[in-house]
Amino acid sequence: MSTSAKKTSSSAQPPNEQELRLQANQFSSELKAIAGKIGELELQLDEHNLVIKSMTPMPEDRKCFRLINGVLVERSVKEVLPALKTNRDGISSTITQLTSQYKKRDQEFSDFQKLHHIRIASA
C-alpha cells in the first residue's frame, strides 16, 4: 500500500522543469521521427507510381527484373505490375495512418505546452 500512496502523492506535485524539458524533448523527437518516416514513404510512393506509369503501356509478356530482398529476379510485366500496385496501396495507407498519428501526437504536444505554459524557442 505504501507504493500506491507514494505514486498518488508524487503525481499531485507539479513536475519540475527538468521533467517538463525531458517530456517536451520526447514529444519533439517522436514528431521528427514520424515526419521522417512519412517523407521516406512518400519517396517510395513516388518511385512506385513512376514505375507503374512506365510499365503500364508495356506488353504483359515482356520480361522485367525485380529486386526482392537483395536478389534480382526475372519476371514478366504481368506478374510484377499487380505486386507493384499492391505495394503502392500499402504504402499509401501507411502514410495515411502515420499522418493521422502525427496529427494526434502534435495535438497532444500542443495541449502539453498549453497546460504547462511552455514555449519552444527556435534557435
C-alpha atoms as one frame of an Amber mdcrd trajectory, in Angstrom:
protein
   0.000   0.000   0.000   2.863   2.365   0.657   3.948   2.314  -3.016   0.489
   3.329  -4.208   0.433   6.121  -1.623   3.786   7.348  -2.931   2.517   7.336
  -6.519  -0.545   9.411  -5.674   1.448  11.896  -3.605   4.145  12.294  -6.277
   1.574  12.699  -9.057  -0.086  15.502  -7.059   3.121  17.552  -7.188   3.690
  19.562 -10.350   6.555  18.245 -12.498   9.803  20.145 -12.199  11.482  21.993
 -15.046  13.816  19.134 -15.934  10.942  16.627 -16.214   8.984  19.040 -18.395
  12.008  19.583 -20.615  12.507  15.815 -20.992   8.851  15.286 -21.897   8.928
  18.168 -24.395  12.093  16.759 -25.997  10.477  13.326 -26.179   7.407  14.752
 -27.932   9.643  16.659 -30.329  11.803  13.658 -31.195   8.743  11.448 -31.729
   7.243  14.018 -34.088  10.521  14.287 -36.009  10.756  10.500 -36.321   7.197
  10.201 -37.622   7.737  13.068 -40.079  10.948  11.450 -41.327   9.201   8.124
 -41.898   6.366   9.858 -43.740   8.885  11.597 -46.009  10.698   8.330 -46.691
   7.448   6.561 -47.567   6.351   9.413 -49.831   9.573   8.990 -51.820   8.882
   5.259 -52.150   5.315   6.022 -53.238   6.594   8.386 -55.933   9.023   5.715
 -57.165   6.269   3.095 -57.281   3.990   5.461 -59.215   6.766   6.241 -61.698
   7.497   2.550 -62.319   3.789   1.702 -62.643   3.339   4.557 -65.115   6.337
   3.308 -67.139   5.254  -0.345 -67.127   1.541   0.096 -67.856   1.861   0.550
 -71.660   4.308  -2.363 -71.984   3.187  -5.770 -73.290   2.310  -8.192 -70.484
   4.713 -10.881 -71.712   7.733  -8.552 -71.722  10.365  -9.618 -69.251  11.440
  -7.323 -66.478  13.601  -7.593 -63.403  12.590  -7.036 -59.817  14.791  -6.749
 -56.750  13.394  -8.899 -53.934  15.348  -8.985 -50.662  18.577  -8.130 -52.466
  18.070 -10.765 -55.184  17.397  -9.729 -58.766  14.585 -11.892 -60.129  13.390
 -12.149 -63.725   9.614 -11.844 -64.091   7.091 -10.661 -66.650   5.232  -7.368
 -66.590   2.037  -9.352 -65.989   3.482 -10.713 -62.700   5.188  -7.560 -61.462
   2.580  -4.875 -62.146  -0.104  -6.194 -59.738   2.514  -6.609 -56.997   3.701
  -3.038 -57.516   0.130  -1.740 -57.302  -0.471  -3.703 -54.090   2.755  -2.345
 -52.584   1.813   1.189 -53.634  -1.593   0.871 -51.991   0.002  -0.463 -48.806
   2.483   2.410 -48.719  -0.328   4.890 -49.288  -2.399   3.500 -46.421   0.663
   3.522 -44.144   1.260   7.181 -44.990  -2.364   7.928 -44.103  -2.032   6.128
 -40.763   1.246   7.855 -39.922  -0.205  11.237 -40.862  -3.142  10.774 -38.512
  -0.746   9.532 -35.800   1.416  12.623 -36.360  -1.575  14.958 -36.094  -2.750
  13.248 -32.902   0.712  13.396 -31.323   1.145  17.023 -32.420  -2.164  17.916
 -30.772  -1.054  16.123 -27.582   2.181  18.119 -27.647   0.281  21.349 -28.166
  -2.019  20.526 -25.242   1.023  19.658 -23.119   2.608  23.010 -23.971  -0.560
  24.919 -23.094  -1.069  23.001 -19.849   2.458  23.681 -18.605   2.833  27.137
 -20.236   5.745  26.045 -22.404   7.018  27.981 -25.384   9.586  26.411 -27.678
  12.339  28.859 -28.568  13.685  28.404 -32.068  17.448  28.605 -32.371
